[in-house]
PDB file of C-alpha atoms in Angstrom:
ATOM      1  CA  MET A   1      12.040  10.233  12.582  1.00 52.00           C
ATOM      2  CA  SER A   2      15.401  12.047  12.992  1.00 44.00           C
ATOM      3  CA  SER A   3      16.008  15.071  10.908  1.00 40.00           C
ATOM      4  CA  LYS A   4      18.591  12.909   8.757  1.00 47.00           C
ATOM      5  CA  ASP A   5      16.011  10.548   8.295  1.00 54.00           C
ATOM      6  CA  LYS A   6      13.303  13.314   7.420  1.00 56.00           C
ATOM      7  CA  ASP A   7      15.671  14.555   4.720  1.00 72.00           C
ATOM      8  CA  SER A   8      15.469  11.368   3.045  1.00 87.00           C
ATOM      9  CA  VAL A   9      11.536  11.267   2.702  1.00 94.00           C
ATOM     10  CA  PRO A  10      10.427  12.844  -0.643  1.00 94.00           C
ATOM     11  CA  GLY A  11       8.450  15.840  -0.365  1.00 93.00           C
ATOM     12  CA  TRP A  12       5.393  14.371  -2.434  1.00 94.00           C
ATOM     13  CA  LEU A  13       5.474  11.631   0.310  1.00 95.00           C
ATOM     14  CA  ARG A  14       5.251  14.218   3.145  1.00 96.00           C
ATOM     15  CA  ASP A  15       2.597  15.713   1.598  1.00 95.00           C
ATOM     16  CA  LEU A  16       0.518  12.491   0.708  1.00 96.00           C
ATOM     17  CA  ALA A  17       1.000  11.517   4.330  1.00 96.00           C
ATOM     18  CA  ASP A  18      -0.387  14.910   5.352  1.00 96.00           C
ATOM     19  CA  ALA A  19      -3.447  14.725   3.113  1.00 96.00           C
ATOM     20  CA  ALA A  20      -4.012  10.998   3.818  1.00 95.00           C
ATOM     21  CA  SER A  21      -4.029  11.602   7.917  1.00 94.00           C
ATOM     22  CA  LYS A  22      -7.276  13.824   7.195  1.00 92.00           C
ATOM     23  CA  MET A  23      -9.187  11.815   4.608  1.00 91.00           C
ATOM     24  CA  GLU A  24     -12.728  11.353   4.808  1.00 88.00           C
ATOM     25  CA  ILE A  25     -13.636   7.664   5.898  1.00 87.00           C
ATOM     26  CA  ASN A  26     -16.666   5.839   4.280  1.00 83.00           C
ATOM     27  CA  PRO A  27     -19.390   5.184   7.201  1.00 81.00           C
ATOM     28  CA  MET A  28     -18.808   1.435   6.149  1.00 78.00           C
ATOM     29  CA  ALA A  29     -15.127   1.606   7.114  1.00 83.00           C
ATOM     30  CA  GLN A  30     -15.606   3.605  10.442  1.00 82.00           C
ATOM     31  CA  PRO A  31     -14.431   1.393  13.497  1.00 84.00           C
ATOM     32  CA  PRO A  32     -17.265   1.007  15.916  1.00 83.00           C
ATOM     33  CA  ALA A  33     -17.166   2.118  19.579  1.00 82.00           C
ATOM     34  CA  HIS A  34     -16.072  -1.180  20.932  1.00 85.00           C
ATOM     35  CA  GLY A  35     -15.042  -4.350  19.802  1.00 84.00           C
ATOM     36  CA  GLY A  36     -12.734  -5.479  16.777  1.00 90.00           C
ATOM     37  CA  ARG A  37      -9.074  -6.505  16.853  1.00 92.00           C
ATOM     38  CA  ALA A  38      -6.737  -3.655  16.586  1.00 94.00           C
ATOM     39  CA  SER A  39      -4.062  -4.253  13.638  1.00 96.00           C
ATOM     40  CA  ALA A  40      -1.819  -2.378  11.352  1.00 98.00           C
ATOM     41  CA  VAL A  41      -0.342  -2.881   7.816  1.00 98.00           C
ATOM     42  CA  LEU A  42       2.888  -1.164   6.385  1.00 98.00           C
ATOM     43  CA  VAL A  43       2.150   0.893   3.059  1.00 98.00           C
ATOM     44  CA  LEU A  44       5.958   0.850   2.022  1.00 98.00           C
ATOM     45  CA  PHE A  45       6.982   3.308  -0.831  1.00 97.00           C
ATOM     46  CA  ALA A  46      10.309   2.808  -2.426  1.00 96.00           C
ATOM     47  CA  ALA A  47      11.963   4.429  -5.218  1.00 93.00           C
ATOM     48  CA  GLY A  48      11.733   2.452  -8.445  1.00 85.00           C
ATOM     49  CA  PRO A  49      14.395   1.407 -10.944  1.00 73.00           C
ATOM     50  CA  GLN A  50      15.925   4.371 -12.787  1.00 58.00           C
ATOM     51  CA  ALA A  51      16.319   4.325 -16.673  1.00 42.00           C
ATOM     52  CA  ALA A  52      20.123   4.077 -17.508  1.00 41.00           C
ATOM     53  CA  PRO A  53      21.238   7.718 -18.927  1.00 41.00           C
ATOM     54  CA  GLN A  54      22.346   7.757 -22.359  1.00 41.00           C
ATOM     55  CA  PRO A  55      26.042   8.248 -23.198  1.00 44.00           C
ATOM     56  CA  GLY A  56      27.142  11.625 -22.492  1.00 46.00           C
ATOM     57  CA  GLN A  57      23.848  12.499 -20.654  1.00 42.00           C
ATOM     58  CA  GLN A  58      24.138  13.806 -17.252  1.00 42.00           C
ATOM     59  CA  PRO A  59      21.536  12.897 -14.570  1.00 40.00           C
ATOM     60  CA  GLY A  60      19.081  15.770 -14.148  1.00 37.00           C
ATOM     61  CA  PRO A  61      17.022  16.640 -11.381  1.00 36.00           C
ATOM     62  CA  GLN A  62      13.896  14.772 -10.612  1.00 42.00           C
ATOM     63  CA  PRO A  63      10.728  16.284 -11.338  1.00 42.00           C
ATOM     64  CA  ALA A  64       7.923  16.800  -8.947  1.00 43.00           C
ATOM     65  CA  PRO A  65       4.875  14.549  -9.050  1.00 47.00           C
ATOM     66  CA  GLN A  66       2.049  16.041 -11.408  1.00 49.00           C
ATOM     67  CA  PRO A  67      -1.557  15.201 -11.216  1.00 46.00           C
ATOM     68  CA  GLY A  68      -2.664  12.406 -13.409  1.00 50.00           C
ATOM     69  CA  ASN A  69       0.989  11.474 -14.264  1.00 57.00           C
ATOM     70  CA  PRO A  70       2.320   8.872 -11.738  1.00 53.00           C
ATOM     71  CA  GLY A  71       5.513   8.702 -13.764  1.00 47.00           C
ATOM     72  CA  ALA A  72       6.405  11.921 -12.966  1.00 53.00           C
ATOM     73  CA  ALA A  73       6.730  11.019  -9.221  1.00 61.00           C
ATOM     74  CA  PRO A  74      10.527  10.976  -8.441  1.00 61.00           C
ATOM     75  CA  ASN A  75      11.934   7.461  -9.252  1.00 65.00           C
ATOM     76  CA  ASN A  76       8.384   6.057 -10.346  1.00 83.00           C
ATOM     77  CA  PRO A  77       7.995   4.837  -6.759  1.00 94.00           C
ATOM     78  CA  ASP A  78       6.461   1.313  -5.973  1.00 96.00           C
ATOM     79  CA  LEU A  79       4.657  -0.378  -3.183  1.00 97.00           C
ATOM     80  CA  LEU A  80       5.285  -3.359  -1.425  1.00 98.00           C
ATOM     81  CA  PHE A  81       2.783  -6.304  -1.532  1.00 98.00           C
ATOM     82  CA  ILE A  82       2.696  -9.631  -0.184  1.00 95.00           C
ATOM     83  CA  GLN A  83       0.334 -12.423  -1.544  1.00 92.00           C
ATOM     84  CA  ARG A  84      -0.982 -14.449   1.461  1.00 88.00           C
ATOM     85  CA  SER A  85      -0.978 -18.372   1.634  1.00 81.00           C
ATOM     86  CA  ALA A  86      -3.867 -19.987  -0.043  1.00 65.00           C
ATOM     87  CA  ASP A  87      -4.106 -22.348   3.088  1.00 65.00           C
ATOM     88  CA  LEU A  88      -4.683 -19.514   5.595  1.00 59.00           C
ATOM     89  CA  ARG A  89      -8.313 -19.293   7.274  1.00 57.00           C
ATOM     90  CA  LEU A  90      -8.627 -15.648   6.582  1.00 57.00           C
ATOM     91  CA  HIS A  91      -7.813 -13.482   3.456  1.00 55.00           C
ATOM     92  CA  ALA A  92      -6.650 -16.865   1.783  1.00 63.00           C
ATOM     93  CA  GLY A  93      -4.773 -16.319  -1.451  1.00 73.00           C
ATOM     94  CA  GLN A  94      -5.331 -12.509  -1.214  1.00 87.00           C
ATOM     95  CA  PRO A  95      -2.568  -9.882  -2.205  1.00 95.00           C
ATOM     96  CA  ALA A  96      -2.372  -7.342   0.900  1.00 95.00           C
ATOM     97  CA  PHE A  97       0.068  -4.999   2.400  1.00 97.00           C
ATOM     98  CA  PRO A  98       2.154  -6.464   5.065  1.00 96.00           C
ATOM     99  CA  GLY A  99       0.740  -6.577   8.431  1.00 95.00           C
ATOM    100  CA  GLY A 100      -1.421  -8.141  11.243  1.00 93.00           C
ATOM    101  CA  ALA A 101      -2.637  -7.863  14.604  1.00 94.00           C
ATOM    102  CA  ILE A 102      -0.998  -5.505  17.126  1.00 96.00           C
ATOM    103  CA  ASP A 103       0.585  -7.846  20.144  1.00 96.00           C
ATOM    104  CA  ALA A 104       0.735  -6.875  23.730  1.00 94.00           C
ATOM    105  CA  ALA A 105       4.664  -6.313  23.490  1.00 95.00           C
ATOM    106  CA  ASP A 106       3.999  -3.953  20.535  1.00 96.00           C
ATOM    107  CA  ASP A 107       4.387  -0.434  21.192  1.00 96.00           C
ATOM    108  CA  GLY A 108       1.512   0.883  18.959  1.00 96.00           C
ATOM    109  CA  PRO A 109       0.503   0.290  15.236  1.00 97.00           C
ATOM    110  CA  VAL A 110       3.907   1.570  13.619  1.00 98.00           C
ATOM    111  CA  ALA A 111       5.926  -0.911  15.799  1.00 98.00           C
ATOM    112  CA  ALA A 112       3.415  -3.852  14.966  1.00 98.00           C
ATOM    113  CA  ALA A 113       3.679  -2.777  11.204  1.00 98.00           C
ATOM    114  CA  LEU A 114       7.305  -2.843  11.180  1.00 98.00           C
ATOM    115  CA  ARG A 115       7.633  -6.350  12.888  1.00 97.00           C
ATOM    116  CA  GLU A 116       5.078  -8.005  10.961  1.00 96.00           C
ATOM    117  CA  ALA A 117       6.874  -6.854   7.406  1.00 97.00           C
ATOM    118  CA  ALA A 118      10.164  -8.203   8.954  1.00 97.00           C
ATOM    119  CA  GLU A 119       8.424 -11.538  10.053  1.00 96.00           C
ATOM    120  CA  GLU A 120       6.694 -11.941   7.250  1.00 95.00           C
ATOM    121  CA  VAL A 121       9.276 -10.963   4.177  1.00 97.00           C
ATOM    122  CA  GLY A 122      12.211  -9.626   5.707  1.00 97.00           C
ATOM    123  CA  VAL A 123      11.884  -5.848   5.688  1.00 98.00           C
ATOM    124  CA  ASP A 124      14.705  -4.412   7.817  1.00 98.00           C
ATOM    125  CA  PRO A 125      13.036  -1.793   9.842  1.00 97.00           C
ATOM    126  CA  ASP A 126      16.256   0.212  10.387  1.00 97.00           C
ATOM    127  CA  GLY A 127      15.891   0.857   6.568  1.00 97.00           C
ATOM    128  CA  VAL A 128      12.588   2.108   6.654  1.00 98.00           C
ATOM    129  CA  ASP A 129      11.591   5.929   7.486  1.00 98.00           C
ATOM    130  CA  VAL A 130       7.953   5.948   8.936  1.00 98.00           C
ATOM    131  CA  VAL A 131       6.154   9.227   7.720  1.00 97.00           C
ATOM    132  CA  GLY A 132       2.675   8.890   9.376  1.00 97.00           C
ATOM    133  CA  THR A 133      -0.286   6.955   9.940  1.00 96.00           C
ATOM    134  CA  LEU A 134      -3.686   6.957   8.400  1.00 96.00           C
ATOM    135  CA  PRO A 135      -7.123   7.009  10.302  1.00 95.00           C
ATOM    136  CA  GLU A 136      -7.968   3.567  11.754  1.00 94.00           C
ATOM    137  CA  LEU A 137     -10.266   1.838   9.385  1.00 94.00           C
ATOM    138  CA  PHE A 138     -12.654  -1.093  10.022  1.00 92.00           C
ATOM    139  CA  ILE A 139     -13.077  -4.520   7.942  1.00 89.00           C
ATOM    140  CA  PRO A 140     -16.555  -5.722   8.689  1.00 85.00           C
ATOM    141  CA  ARG A 141     -16.085  -9.280   7.282  1.00 81.00           C
ATOM    142  CA  THR A 142     -13.276 -10.042   9.442  1.00 85.00           C
ATOM    143  CA  GLY A 143     -13.664  -7.492  12.593  1.00 88.00           C
ATOM    144  CA  PHE A 144     -10.203  -6.289  12.198  1.00 91.00           C
ATOM    145  CA  ARG A 145      -9.490  -2.533  13.067  1.00 94.00           C
ATOM    146  CA  VAL A 146      -6.553  -1.339  10.805  1.00 97.00           C
ATOM    147  CA  VAL A 147      -4.113   1.594  11.037  1.00 97.00           C
ATOM    148  CA  PRO A 148      -2.245   2.020   7.820  1.00 97.00           C
ATOM    149  CA  VAL A 149       1.196   2.993   8.556  1.00 98.00           C
ATOM    150  CA  LEU A 150       2.909   5.248   5.678  1.00 98.00           C
ATOM    151  CA  ALA A 151       6.499   4.577   5.050  1.00 98.00           C
ATOM    152  CA  TRP A 152       9.583   5.323   3.029  1.00 97.00           C
ATOM    153  CA  TRP A 153      11.895   2.441   2.198  1.00 97.00           C
ATOM    154  CA  ARG A 154      15.139   4.434   2.573  1.00 96.00           C
ATOM    155  CA  GLU A 155      17.377   1.249   2.069  1.00 96.00           C
ATOM    156  CA  PRO A 156      15.569  -1.349   0.397  1.00 95.00           C
ATOM    157  CA  CYS A 157      16.746  -4.782   1.096  1.00 96.00           C
ATOM    158  CA  ALA A 158      16.193  -8.393  -0.461  1.00 95.00           C
ATOM    159  CA  VAL A 159      12.681  -9.738   0.324  1.00 96.00           C
ATOM    160  CA  ALA A 160      11.268 -12.962  -0.011  1.00 96.00           C
ATOM    161  CA  PRO A 161       8.451 -14.993   2.104  1.00 94.00           C
ATOM    162  CA  VAL A 162       9.783 -16.037   5.414  1.00 95.00           C
ATOM    163  CA  ASP A 163       7.160 -18.591   6.333  1.00 86.00           C
ATOM    164  CA  ALA A 164       5.223 -20.290   3.237  1.00 84.00           C
ATOM    165  CA  ALA A 165       2.367 -21.047   5.313  1.00 83.00           C
ATOM    166  CA  GLU A 166       1.699 -17.516   5.955  1.00 86.00           C
ATOM    167  CA  VAL A 167       2.919 -15.632   2.671  1.00 92.00           C
ATOM    168  CA  ALA A 168       3.142 -17.116  -0.802  1.00 92.00           C
ATOM    169  CA  ALA A 169       4.986 -14.447  -2.709  1.00 93.00           C
ATOM    170  CA  VAL A 170       6.045 -10.751  -2.364  1.00 95.00           C
ATOM    171  CA  GLU A 171       5.979  -8.191  -5.179  1.00 96.00           C
ATOM    172  CA  ARG A 172       6.919  -4.395  -5.688  1.00 96.00           C
ATOM    173  CA  VAL A 173       4.398  -2.737  -7.986  1.00 96.00           C
ATOM    174  CA  SER A 174       5.002   0.642  -9.391  1.00 95.00           C
ATOM    175  CA  VAL A 175       2.619   3.359  -8.846  1.00 94.00           C
ATOM    176  CA  SER A 176       2.579   3.932 -12.812  1.00 93.00           C
ATOM    177  CA  GLU A 177       1.304   0.104 -12.853  1.00 95.00           C
ATOM    178  CA  LEU A 178      -1.272   0.705 -10.353  1.00 96.00           C
ATOM    179  CA  ALA A 179      -2.473   3.911 -12.045  1.00 95.00           C
ATOM    180  CA  ASP A 180      -2.592   2.560 -15.471  1.00 95.00           C
ATOM    181  CA  PRO A 181      -6.332   2.467 -16.507  1.00 96.00           C
ATOM    182  CA  GLU A 182      -5.654  -0.978 -18.244  1.00 96.00           C
ATOM    183  CA  THR A 183      -4.697  -2.406 -14.692  1.00 96.00           C
ATOM    184  CA  ARG A 184      -8.089  -1.238 -13.075  1.00 98.00           C
ATOM    185  CA  VAL A 185     -11.339  -3.059 -12.832  1.00 97.00           C
ATOM    186  CA  THR A 186     -14.272  -3.222 -10.650  1.00 97.00           C
ATOM    187  CA  VAL A 187     -15.025  -6.574  -8.778  1.00 96.00           C
ATOM    188  CA  ARG A 188     -18.259  -7.951  -7.683  1.00 94.00           C
ATOM    189  CA  GLY A 189     -18.555 -10.434  -4.889  1.00 86.00           C
ATOM    190  CA  PRO A 190     -21.124 -13.039  -4.041  1.00 84.00           C
ATOM    191  CA  SER A 191     -22.866 -10.880  -1.588  1.00 83.00           C
ATOM    192  CA  GLY A 192     -23.051  -7.871  -4.395  1.00 83.00           C
ATOM    193  CA  TYR A 193     -19.885  -6.131  -2.867  1.00 86.00           C
ATOM    194  CA  LEU A 194     -18.709  -3.770  -5.712  1.00 93.00           C
ATOM    195  CA  GLY A 195     -15.059  -2.171  -5.331  1.00 93.00           C
ATOM    196  CA  PRO A 196     -11.851  -1.183  -7.020  1.00 96.00           C
ATOM    197  CA  ALA A 197      -9.329  -3.734  -7.978  1.00 97.00           C
ATOM    198  CA  PHE A 198      -5.987  -4.162  -9.759  1.00 97.00           C
ATOM    199  CA  ARG A 199      -4.993  -6.893 -12.126  1.00 97.00           C
ATOM    200  CA  VAL A 200      -1.338  -6.602 -11.866  1.00 96.00           C
ATOM    201  CA  LYS A 201       1.643  -9.075 -12.080  1.00 93.00           C
ATOM    202  CA  GLY A 202      -0.458 -11.987 -11.895  1.00 91.00           C
ATOM    203  CA  MET A 203      -2.354 -10.641  -8.834  1.00 93.00           C
ATOM    204  CA  LEU A 204      -5.787  -9.362  -8.459  1.00 95.00           C
ATOM    205  CA  ILE A 205      -5.589  -6.821  -5.654  1.00 96.00           C
ATOM    206  CA  TRP A 206      -9.140  -6.056  -4.286  1.00 93.00           C
ATOM    207  CA  GLY A 207     -11.027  -5.749  -0.634  1.00 92.00           C
ATOM    208  CA  PHE A 208      -9.251  -3.229   1.832  1.00 93.00           C
ATOM    209  CA  THR A 209      -6.071  -3.280   0.235  1.00 95.00           C
ATOM    210  CA  ALA A 210      -7.329  -1.954  -3.227  1.00 96.00           C
ATOM    211  CA  VAL A 211      -9.848   0.509  -1.525  1.00 94.00           C
ATOM    212  CA  LEU A 212      -6.435   2.028   0.099  1.00 96.00           C
ATOM    213  CA  VAL A 213      -4.449   1.973  -3.016  1.00 97.00           C
ATOM    214  CA  ASP A 214      -7.529   3.768  -4.773  1.00 96.00           C
ATOM    215  CA  ARG A 215      -7.816   6.367  -2.067  1.00 95.00           C
ATOM    216  CA  LEU A 216      -3.930   7.134  -1.880  1.00 96.00           C
ATOM    217  CA  LEU A 217      -3.659   7.329  -5.837  1.00 95.00           C
ATOM    218  CA  ALA A 218      -6.572   9.985  -5.563  1.00 94.00           C
ATOM    219  CA  LEU A 219      -4.967  11.877  -3.037  1.00 95.00           C
ATOM    220  CA  ALA A 220      -1.729  12.058  -4.498  1.00 94.00           C
ATOM    221  CA  GLY A 221      -3.088  13.375  -7.777  1.00 92.00           C
ATOM    222  CA  TRP A 222      -2.151  10.206  -9.622  1.00 93.00           C
ATOM    223  CA  GLU A 223      -5.277   8.672 -10.325  1.00 93.00           C
ATOM    224  CA  ARG A 224      -6.298   8.559 -14.137  1.00 93.00           C
ATOM    225  CA  PRO A 225      -9.543   8.094 -15.472  1.00 95.00           C
ATOM    226  CA  TRP A 226     -10.487   4.619 -15.903  1.00 96.00           C
ATOM    227  CA  ASN A 227     -13.586   2.130 -17.006  1.00 96.00           C
ATOM    228  CA  THR A 228     -15.281   1.472 -13.634  1.00 95.00           C
ATOM    229  CA  ALA A 229     -17.938  -0.370 -15.662  1.00 95.00           C
ATOM    230  CA  LYS A 230     -15.427  -3.135 -16.565  1.00 95.00           C
ATOM    231  CA  VAL A 231     -16.771  -5.475 -13.748  1.00 95.00           C
ATOM    232  CA  ILE A 232     -15.451  -9.015 -13.093  1.00 93.00           C
ATOM    233  CA  ASP A 233     -16.856 -11.391 -10.457  1.00 92.00           C
ATOM    234  CA  LEU A 234     -14.928 -12.913  -7.723  1.00 84.00           C
TER     235      LEU A 234
END
């Protein structure tokens, strides 16, 4: 990242990237010593829409994020999600961050995450500033070893599914919506799996993606108390 690009990244996101790079990993998500398919996802934050100033009102400085109050983060940032096609063999119909397997031609997880976001929904990598990577996580059910790539969408562009056979929809969801206790539920899978989930914009975000969002909200100080006993079955 150039010094100019670094200046465009909000301080709260640099702090979040630093905290997330050292986060504790659940033993169930620890990658095995051998095996698994290397992959990456793009956790892409952007500035949300600003409320129009009242007549005669001058825009003031943006407040810093406050613990438990995501609306105080500058511009109420949002995250980019895709909803995978219902016809896919893996993760069919499931909301996720853009991403996929790391190809031999990719120069590591960052390049793979940016390439996948461009191929899936048309994100322009030139408008994205990568802030850092999180520890590699393992998804036992599918065998993927996933490196989350944390980034700032400095110049957001119009996005839409590029290939409907892979991606059914794309949404930007604000941090305040994700942190809203009314959005949050616990999901229970047929195997007895219990995990956090988010019901927002007609999507049910669960599994690996929801666990990662849940962790980022807590690390950023945006998590609000919610009813973990509100359980829905998958």
